CSV table of C-alpha atoms in Angstrom, one decimal:
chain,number,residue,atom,x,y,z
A,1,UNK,CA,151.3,-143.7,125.9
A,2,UNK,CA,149.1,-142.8,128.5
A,3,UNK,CA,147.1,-146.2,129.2
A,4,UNK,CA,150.3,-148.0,128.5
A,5,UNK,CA,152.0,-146.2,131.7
A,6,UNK,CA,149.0,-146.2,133.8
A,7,UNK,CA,148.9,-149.9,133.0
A,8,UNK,CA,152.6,-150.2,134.3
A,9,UNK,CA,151.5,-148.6,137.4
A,10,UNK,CA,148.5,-151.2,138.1
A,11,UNK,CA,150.7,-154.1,137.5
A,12,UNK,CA,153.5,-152.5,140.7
A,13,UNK,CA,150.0,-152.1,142.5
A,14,UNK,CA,148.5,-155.5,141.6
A,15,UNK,CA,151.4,-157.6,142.4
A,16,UNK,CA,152.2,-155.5,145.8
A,17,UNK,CA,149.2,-156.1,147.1
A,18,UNK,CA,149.2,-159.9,146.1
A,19,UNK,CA,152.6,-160.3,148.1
A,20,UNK,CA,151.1,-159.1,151.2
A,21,UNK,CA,149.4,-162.2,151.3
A,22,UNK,CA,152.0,-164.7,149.8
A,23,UNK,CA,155.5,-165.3,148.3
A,24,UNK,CA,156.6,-163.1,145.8
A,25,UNK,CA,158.9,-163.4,142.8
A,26,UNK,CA,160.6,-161.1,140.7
A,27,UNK,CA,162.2,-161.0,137.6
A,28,UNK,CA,164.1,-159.2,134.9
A,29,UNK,CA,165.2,-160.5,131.8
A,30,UNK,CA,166.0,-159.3,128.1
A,31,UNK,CA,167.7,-159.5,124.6
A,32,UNK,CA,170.1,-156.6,122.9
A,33,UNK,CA,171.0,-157.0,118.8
A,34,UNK,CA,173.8,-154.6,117.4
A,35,UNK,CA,174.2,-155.5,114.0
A,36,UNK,CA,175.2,-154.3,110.0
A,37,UNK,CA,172.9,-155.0,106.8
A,38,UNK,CA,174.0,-153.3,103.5
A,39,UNK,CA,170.3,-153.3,102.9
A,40,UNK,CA,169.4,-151.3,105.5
A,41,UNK,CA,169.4,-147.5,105.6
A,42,UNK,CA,173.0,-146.0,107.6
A,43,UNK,CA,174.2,-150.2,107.5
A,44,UNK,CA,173.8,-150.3,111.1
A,45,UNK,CA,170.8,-151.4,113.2
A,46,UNK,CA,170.1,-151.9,116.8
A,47,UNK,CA,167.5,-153.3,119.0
A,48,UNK,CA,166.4,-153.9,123.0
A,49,UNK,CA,163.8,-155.7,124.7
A,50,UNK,CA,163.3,-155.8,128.6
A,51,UNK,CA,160.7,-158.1,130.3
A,52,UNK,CA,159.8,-157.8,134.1
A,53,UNK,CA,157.5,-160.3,135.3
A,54,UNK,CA,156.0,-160.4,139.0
A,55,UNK,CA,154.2,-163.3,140.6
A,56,UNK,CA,153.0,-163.7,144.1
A,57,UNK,CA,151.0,-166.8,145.7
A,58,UNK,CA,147.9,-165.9,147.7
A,59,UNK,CA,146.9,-168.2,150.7
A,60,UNK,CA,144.0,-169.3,149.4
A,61,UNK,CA,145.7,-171.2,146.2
A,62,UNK,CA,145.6,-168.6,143.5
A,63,UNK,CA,148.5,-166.9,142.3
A,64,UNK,CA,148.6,-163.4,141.0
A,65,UNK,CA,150.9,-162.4,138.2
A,66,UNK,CA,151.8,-159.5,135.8
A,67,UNK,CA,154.4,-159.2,133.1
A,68,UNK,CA,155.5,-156.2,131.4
A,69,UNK,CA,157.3,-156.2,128.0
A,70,UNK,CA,159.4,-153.0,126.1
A,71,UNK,CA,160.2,-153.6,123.0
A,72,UNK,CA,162.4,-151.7,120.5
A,73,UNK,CA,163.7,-150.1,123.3
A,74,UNK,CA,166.8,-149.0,120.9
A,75,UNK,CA,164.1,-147.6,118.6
A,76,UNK,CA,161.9,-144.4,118.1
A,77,UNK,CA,159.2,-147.0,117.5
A,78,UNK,CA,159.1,-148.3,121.0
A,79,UNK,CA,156.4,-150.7,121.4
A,80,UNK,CA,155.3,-152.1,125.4
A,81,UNK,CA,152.7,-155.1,126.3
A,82,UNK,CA,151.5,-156.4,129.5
A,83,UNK,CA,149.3,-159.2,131.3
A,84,UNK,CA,147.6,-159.5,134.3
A,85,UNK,CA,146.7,-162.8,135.6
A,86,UNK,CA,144.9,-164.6,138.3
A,87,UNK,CA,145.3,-168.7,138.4
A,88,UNK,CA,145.0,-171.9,140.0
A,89,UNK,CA,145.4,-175.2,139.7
A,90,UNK,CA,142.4,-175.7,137.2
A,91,UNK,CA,141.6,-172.2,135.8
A,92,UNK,CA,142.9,-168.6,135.1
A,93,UNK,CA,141.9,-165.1,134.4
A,94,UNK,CA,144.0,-162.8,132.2
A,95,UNK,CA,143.8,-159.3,131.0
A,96,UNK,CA,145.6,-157.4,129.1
A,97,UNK,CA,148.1,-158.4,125.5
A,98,UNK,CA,147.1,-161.8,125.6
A,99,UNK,CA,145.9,-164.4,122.8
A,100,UNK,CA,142.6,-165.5,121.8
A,101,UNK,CA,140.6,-168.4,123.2
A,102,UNK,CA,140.5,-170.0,119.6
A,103,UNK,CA,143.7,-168.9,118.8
A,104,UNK,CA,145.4,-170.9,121.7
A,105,UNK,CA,143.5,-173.8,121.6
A,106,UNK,CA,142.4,-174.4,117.7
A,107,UNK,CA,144.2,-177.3,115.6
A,108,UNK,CA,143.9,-177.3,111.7
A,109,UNK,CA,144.7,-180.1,109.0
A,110,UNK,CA,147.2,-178.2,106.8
A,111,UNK,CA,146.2,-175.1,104.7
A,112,UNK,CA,142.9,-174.6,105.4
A,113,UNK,CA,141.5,-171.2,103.5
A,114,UNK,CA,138.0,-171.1,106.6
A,115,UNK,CA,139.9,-171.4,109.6
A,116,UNK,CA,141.0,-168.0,109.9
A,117,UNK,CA,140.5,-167.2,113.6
A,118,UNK,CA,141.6,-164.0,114.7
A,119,UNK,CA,145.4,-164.0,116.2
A,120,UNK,CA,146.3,-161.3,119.1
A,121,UNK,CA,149.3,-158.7,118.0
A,122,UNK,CA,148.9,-155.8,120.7
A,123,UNK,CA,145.3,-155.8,121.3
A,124,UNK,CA,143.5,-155.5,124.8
A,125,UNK,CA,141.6,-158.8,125.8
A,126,UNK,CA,140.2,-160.2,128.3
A,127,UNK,CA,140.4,-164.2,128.6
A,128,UNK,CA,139.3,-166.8,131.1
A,129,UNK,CA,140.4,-170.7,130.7
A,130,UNK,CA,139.3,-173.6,133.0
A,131,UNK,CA,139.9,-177.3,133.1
A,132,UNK,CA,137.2,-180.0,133.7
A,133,UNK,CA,138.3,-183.3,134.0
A,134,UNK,CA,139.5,-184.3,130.5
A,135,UNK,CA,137.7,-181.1,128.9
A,136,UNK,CA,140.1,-178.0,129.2
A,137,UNK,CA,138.1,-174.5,127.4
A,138,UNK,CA,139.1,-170.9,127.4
A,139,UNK,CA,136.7,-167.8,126.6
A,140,UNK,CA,137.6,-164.5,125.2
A,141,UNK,CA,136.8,-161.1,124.6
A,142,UNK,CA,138.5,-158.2,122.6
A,143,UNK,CA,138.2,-154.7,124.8
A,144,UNK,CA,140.7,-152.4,122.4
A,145,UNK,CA,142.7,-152.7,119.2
A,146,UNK,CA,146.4,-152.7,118.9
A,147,UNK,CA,146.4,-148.8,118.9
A,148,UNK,CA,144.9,-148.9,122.0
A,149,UNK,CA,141.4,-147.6,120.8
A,150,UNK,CA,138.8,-148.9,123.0
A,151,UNK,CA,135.4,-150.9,121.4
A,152,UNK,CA,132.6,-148.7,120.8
A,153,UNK,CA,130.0,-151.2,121.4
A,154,UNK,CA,129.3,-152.5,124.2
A,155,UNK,CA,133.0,-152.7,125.3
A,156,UNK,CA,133.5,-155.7,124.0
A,157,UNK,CA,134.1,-157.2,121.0
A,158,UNK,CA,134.6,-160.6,119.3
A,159,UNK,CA,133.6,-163.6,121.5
A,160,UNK,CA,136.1,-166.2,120.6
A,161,UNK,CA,135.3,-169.4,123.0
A,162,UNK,CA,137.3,-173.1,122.5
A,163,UNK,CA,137.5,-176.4,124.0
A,164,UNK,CA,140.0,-179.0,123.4
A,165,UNK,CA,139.4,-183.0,125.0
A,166,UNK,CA,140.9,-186.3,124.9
A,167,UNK,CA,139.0,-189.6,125.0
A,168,UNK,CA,141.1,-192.1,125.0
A,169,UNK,CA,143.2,-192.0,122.0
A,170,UNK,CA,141.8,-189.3,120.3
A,171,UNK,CA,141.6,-186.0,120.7
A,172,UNK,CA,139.0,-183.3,120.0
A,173,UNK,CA,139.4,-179.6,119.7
A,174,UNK,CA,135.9,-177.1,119.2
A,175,UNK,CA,136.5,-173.5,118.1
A,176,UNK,CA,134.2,-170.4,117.7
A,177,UNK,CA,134.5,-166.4,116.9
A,178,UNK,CA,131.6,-164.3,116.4
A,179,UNK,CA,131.4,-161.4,113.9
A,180,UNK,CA,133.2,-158.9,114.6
A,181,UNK,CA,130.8,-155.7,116.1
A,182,UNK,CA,133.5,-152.6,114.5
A,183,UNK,CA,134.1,-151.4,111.2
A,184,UNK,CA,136.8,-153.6,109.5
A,185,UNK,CA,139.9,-151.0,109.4
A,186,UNK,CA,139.1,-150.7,113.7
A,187,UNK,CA,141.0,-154.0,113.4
A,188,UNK,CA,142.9,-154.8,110.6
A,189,UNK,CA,144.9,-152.9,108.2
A,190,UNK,CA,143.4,-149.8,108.6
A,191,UNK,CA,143.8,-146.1,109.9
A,192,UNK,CA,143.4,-146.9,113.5
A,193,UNK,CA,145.5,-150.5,113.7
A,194,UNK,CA,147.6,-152.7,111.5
A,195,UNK,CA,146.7,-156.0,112.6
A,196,UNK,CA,146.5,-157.8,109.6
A,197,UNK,CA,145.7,-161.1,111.7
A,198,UNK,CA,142.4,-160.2,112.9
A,199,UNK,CA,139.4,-161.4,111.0
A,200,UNK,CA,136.3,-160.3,111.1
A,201,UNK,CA,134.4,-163.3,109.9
A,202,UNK,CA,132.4,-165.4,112.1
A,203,UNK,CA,134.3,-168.9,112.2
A,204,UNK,CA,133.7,-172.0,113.7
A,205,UNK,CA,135.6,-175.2,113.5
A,206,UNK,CA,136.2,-178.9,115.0
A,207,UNK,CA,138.8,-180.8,114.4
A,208,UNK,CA,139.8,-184.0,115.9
A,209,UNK,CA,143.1,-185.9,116.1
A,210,UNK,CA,143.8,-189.8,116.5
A,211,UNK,CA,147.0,-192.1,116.7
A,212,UNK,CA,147.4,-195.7,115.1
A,213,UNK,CA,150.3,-198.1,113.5
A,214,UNK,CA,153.1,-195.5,113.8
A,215,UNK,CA,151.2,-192.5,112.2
A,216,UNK,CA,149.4,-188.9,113.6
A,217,UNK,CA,146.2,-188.3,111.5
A,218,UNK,CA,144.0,-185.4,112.2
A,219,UNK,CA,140.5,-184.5,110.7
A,220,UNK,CA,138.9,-180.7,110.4
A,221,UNK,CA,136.7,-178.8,109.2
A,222,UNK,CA,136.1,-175.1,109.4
A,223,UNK,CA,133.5,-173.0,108.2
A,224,UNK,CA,133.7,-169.2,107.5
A,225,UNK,CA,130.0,-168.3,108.3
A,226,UNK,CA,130.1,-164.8,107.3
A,227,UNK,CA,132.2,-165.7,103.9
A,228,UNK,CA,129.8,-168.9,103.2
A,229,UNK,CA,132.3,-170.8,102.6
A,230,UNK,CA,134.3,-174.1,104.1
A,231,UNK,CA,137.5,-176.4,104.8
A,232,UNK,CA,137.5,-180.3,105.1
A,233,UNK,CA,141.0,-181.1,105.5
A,234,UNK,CA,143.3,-184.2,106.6
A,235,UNK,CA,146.5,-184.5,107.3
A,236,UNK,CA,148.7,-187.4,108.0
A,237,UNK,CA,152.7,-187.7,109.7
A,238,UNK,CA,154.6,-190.8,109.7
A,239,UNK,CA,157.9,-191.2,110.7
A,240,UNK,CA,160.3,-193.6,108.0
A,241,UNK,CA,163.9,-194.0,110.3
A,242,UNK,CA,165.0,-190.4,110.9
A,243,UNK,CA,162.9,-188.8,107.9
A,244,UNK,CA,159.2,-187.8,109.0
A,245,UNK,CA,156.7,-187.6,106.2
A,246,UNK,CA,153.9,-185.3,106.6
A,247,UNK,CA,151.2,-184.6,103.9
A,248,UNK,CA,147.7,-183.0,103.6
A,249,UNK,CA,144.6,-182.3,101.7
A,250,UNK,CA,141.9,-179.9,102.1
A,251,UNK,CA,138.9,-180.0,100.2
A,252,UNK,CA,138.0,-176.2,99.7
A,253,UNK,CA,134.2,-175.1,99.0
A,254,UNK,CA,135.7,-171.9,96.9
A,255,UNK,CA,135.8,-171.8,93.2
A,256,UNK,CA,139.7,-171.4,93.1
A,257,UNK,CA,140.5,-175.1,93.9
A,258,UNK,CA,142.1,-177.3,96.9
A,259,UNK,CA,145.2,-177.0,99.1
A,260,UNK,CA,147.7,-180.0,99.3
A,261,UNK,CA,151.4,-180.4,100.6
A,262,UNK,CA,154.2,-182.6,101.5
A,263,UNK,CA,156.5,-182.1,104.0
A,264,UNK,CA,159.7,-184.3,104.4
A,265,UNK,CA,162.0,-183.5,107.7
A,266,UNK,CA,165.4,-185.5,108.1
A,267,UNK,CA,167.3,-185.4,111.4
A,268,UNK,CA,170.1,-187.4,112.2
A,269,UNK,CA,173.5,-186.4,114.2
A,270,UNK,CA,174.5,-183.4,113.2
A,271,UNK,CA,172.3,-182.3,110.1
A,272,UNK,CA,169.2,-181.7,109.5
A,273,UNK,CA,166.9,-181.1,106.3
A,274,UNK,CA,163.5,-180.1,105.7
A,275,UNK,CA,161.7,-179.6,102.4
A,276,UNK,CA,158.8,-178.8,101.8
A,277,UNK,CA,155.6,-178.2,98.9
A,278,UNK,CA,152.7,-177.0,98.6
A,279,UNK,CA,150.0,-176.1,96.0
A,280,UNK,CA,147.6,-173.3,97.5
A,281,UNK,CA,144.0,-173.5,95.3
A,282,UNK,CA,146.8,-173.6,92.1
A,283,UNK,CA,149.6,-171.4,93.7
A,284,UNK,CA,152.6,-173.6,93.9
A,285,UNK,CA,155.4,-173.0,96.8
A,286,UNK,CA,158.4,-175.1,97.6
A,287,UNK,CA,161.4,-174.7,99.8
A,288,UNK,CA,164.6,-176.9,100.8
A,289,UNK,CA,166.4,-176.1,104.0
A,290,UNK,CA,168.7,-177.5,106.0
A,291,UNK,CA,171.5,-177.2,108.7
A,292,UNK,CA,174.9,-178.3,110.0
A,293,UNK,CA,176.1,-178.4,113.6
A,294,UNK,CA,180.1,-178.2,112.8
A,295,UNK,CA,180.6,-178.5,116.7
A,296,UNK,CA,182.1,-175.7,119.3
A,297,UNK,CA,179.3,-173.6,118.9
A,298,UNK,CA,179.2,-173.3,115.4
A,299,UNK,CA,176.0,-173.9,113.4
A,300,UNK,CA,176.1,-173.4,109.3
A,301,UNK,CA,172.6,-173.1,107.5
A,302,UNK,CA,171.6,-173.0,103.6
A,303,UNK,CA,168.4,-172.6,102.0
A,304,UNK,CA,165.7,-171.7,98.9
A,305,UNK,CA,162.7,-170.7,99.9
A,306,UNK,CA,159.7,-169.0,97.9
A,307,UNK,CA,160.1,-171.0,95.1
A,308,UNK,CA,163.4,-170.2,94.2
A,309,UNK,CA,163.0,-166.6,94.6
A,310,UNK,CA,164.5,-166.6,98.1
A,311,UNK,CA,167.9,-168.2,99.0
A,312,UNK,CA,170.7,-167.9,101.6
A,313,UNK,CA,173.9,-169.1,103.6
A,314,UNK,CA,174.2,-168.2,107.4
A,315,UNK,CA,176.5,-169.4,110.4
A,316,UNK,CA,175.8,-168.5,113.7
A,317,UNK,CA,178.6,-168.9,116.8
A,318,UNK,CA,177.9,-169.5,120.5
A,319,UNK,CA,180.0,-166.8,122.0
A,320,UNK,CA,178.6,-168.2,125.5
A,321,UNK,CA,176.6,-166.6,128.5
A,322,UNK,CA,174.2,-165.8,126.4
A,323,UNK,CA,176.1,-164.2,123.5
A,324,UNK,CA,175.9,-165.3,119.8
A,325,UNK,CA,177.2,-164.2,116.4
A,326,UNK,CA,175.5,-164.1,113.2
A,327,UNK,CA,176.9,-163.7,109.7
A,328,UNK,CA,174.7,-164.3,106.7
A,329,UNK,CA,173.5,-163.3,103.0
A,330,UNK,CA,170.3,-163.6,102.2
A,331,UNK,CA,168.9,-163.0,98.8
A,332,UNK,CA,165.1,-161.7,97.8
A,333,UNK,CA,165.2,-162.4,93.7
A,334,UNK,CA,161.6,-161.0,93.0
A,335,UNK,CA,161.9,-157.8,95.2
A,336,UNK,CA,159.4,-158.4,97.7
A,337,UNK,CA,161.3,-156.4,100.2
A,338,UNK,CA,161.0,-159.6,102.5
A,339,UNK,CA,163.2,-159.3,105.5
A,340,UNK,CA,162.1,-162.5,107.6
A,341,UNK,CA,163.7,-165.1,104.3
A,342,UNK,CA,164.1,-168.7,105.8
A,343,UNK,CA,163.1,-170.6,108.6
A,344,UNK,CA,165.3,-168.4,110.7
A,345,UNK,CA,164.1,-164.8,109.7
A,346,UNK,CA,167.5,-163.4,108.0
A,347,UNK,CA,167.3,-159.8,106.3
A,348,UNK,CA,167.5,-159.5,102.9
A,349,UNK,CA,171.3,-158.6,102.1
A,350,UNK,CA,174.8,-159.1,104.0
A,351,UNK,CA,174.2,-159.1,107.8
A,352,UNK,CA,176.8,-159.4,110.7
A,353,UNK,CA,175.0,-159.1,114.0
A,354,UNK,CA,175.9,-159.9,117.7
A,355,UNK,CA,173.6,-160.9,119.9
A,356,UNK,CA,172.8,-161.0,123.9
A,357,UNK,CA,170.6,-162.4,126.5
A,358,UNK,CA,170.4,-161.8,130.0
């Protein structure tokens, strides 16, 4: 709790000083949830996030910026995040809860088993970007895991650098993590942080992207260095009238097989369907979703997801300026305990929630 308000009091500090020297903007926004779930322990459930952001431009072209985020204010389990940032036209600086350089710029071809690359969830980085003509890259550094427990060597940890280009009509993307320097459990899923989306492998991958005849087809490969293993994968959209097709293949060097999928997404007026399969090294998933925009605010959605095991029926109403209501069943058949069921996240159970934004 300590770093976390000493941080808030360098962002005041930081973006004071930067409006000495320019224009300054400040803002406030946020989101409030009060809602009932027979599934959850009391019924009721509440939630509240506030977001301050501060920006100032300098006179010599940069602008400073800093953002703070509380989360779960309504919570014991309050959770806060901040960045720093320094940028201009053609690069930035930024410190603090921000993402990855491969994470932000990295492009796969479907499933791909080798192209883990480590994705940000509280940690302390340190990340510079910069644009060069067509070439746009971004650099990275890890300084503290998402319990705020600082690197023990060298103060830095996992160099995670990407570059992403376009020449002419096709684009090209270049990604690279080093080995993690800490134990595994300093990272992921262990006694000092639960960031289950940070891998320690060393990773690279290129991918590259092209357009012809109607149809998006991309080509990558990844290789997990530290695993020995690798991903060649392609995937292809197409768009038939208001259906868009999208399938993929990746050719896996692991003993447990290939990945492969199909997704088909219809859109037209008012509804809208996805569905979608895909066979994970001999896993098979499949889901059909879809929605209904009944008009004045009201949309209705339906769904099985998880192979059947998930299903549920939801409306949601515009209340307007920013208000919304949600009523929905959601059903977990195999007992997962999944509370995110669906393309839009319902808990598992009867929910009736209200929402606001301001």
């Amino acid at each position: 709790m300590k770093r976390i308000l000493l941080a808030s009091a360098s962002i005041v500090a930081f973006a004071g000083a930067a409006a000495a020297d320019g224009h300054t903007g400040i803002s406030f926004s946020g989101s409030a949830d009060l809602g009932f779930n027979d599934d959850v322990e009391d019924g009721f459930y509440s939630d509240l996030d506030i977001e301050a952001g501060f920006a100032a431009e300098l006179d010599n072209g940069l602008t400073a910026a800093a953002s703070l985020d509380l989360e779960d204010l309504a919570d014991s389990d309050t959770g806060q995040s901040y960045e720093l940032s320094l940028t201009s036209s053609t690069a930035g600086l930024y410190y603090g809860d921000t993402n990855f350089a491969a994470e932000n710029v990295w492009v796969s071809a479907g499933d791909m088993e080798s192209d883990g690359f480590s994705e940000a969830d509280g940690e302390e980085a340190l990340r510079g970007e910069a644009t060069f003509g067509a070439v746009s890259a971004q650099v990275s550094y890890v300084l503290a895991n998402n319990a705020g427990d600082r690197n023990a060597v060298e103060n830095a940890n996992q160099l995670s650098i990407a570059a992403a280009a376009d020449f002419g009509n096709y684009n090209v993307v270049v990604a690279y993590q080093s080995e993690s320097d800490e134990a595994a459990d300093f990272y992921n899923d262990g006694v000092d942080s639960d960031n289950g989306d940070f891998n320690d492998a060393e990773i690279f991958g290129i991918s590259v992207g092209t357009s012809f005849g109607g149809a998006d087809v991309r080509l990558a490969y990844a290789e997990d260095m530290t695993a020995g293993e690798d991903s060649l994968g392609i995937q292809v959209s197409y768009p038939l009238g208001p259906v868009k097709a999208t399938a993929y293949y990746v050719s896996e060097s692991e003993a447990a097989g290939d990945n492969w999928g199909v997704t088909l997404a219809y859109s037209e007026g008012p509804v809208a369907v996805t569905f979608d399969y895909d066979d994970d090294q001999g896993t098979e998933d499949w889901g059909l979703e879809g929605s209904y925009d009944v008009g004045n605010g009201l949309v209705v959605y339906a769904g099985i997801d998880d192979s059947g095991d998930d299903y549920y029926l939801a409306g949601e109403y515009d209340l307007g300026s920013g208000a919304s209501l949600l009523v929905s069943f959601a059903e977990d058949e195999d007992d997962a305990g999944n509370d995110e069921i669906g393309a839009q996240d319902y808990n598992d159970g009867t929910t009736i929630e209200v929402s606001f934004e301001f």
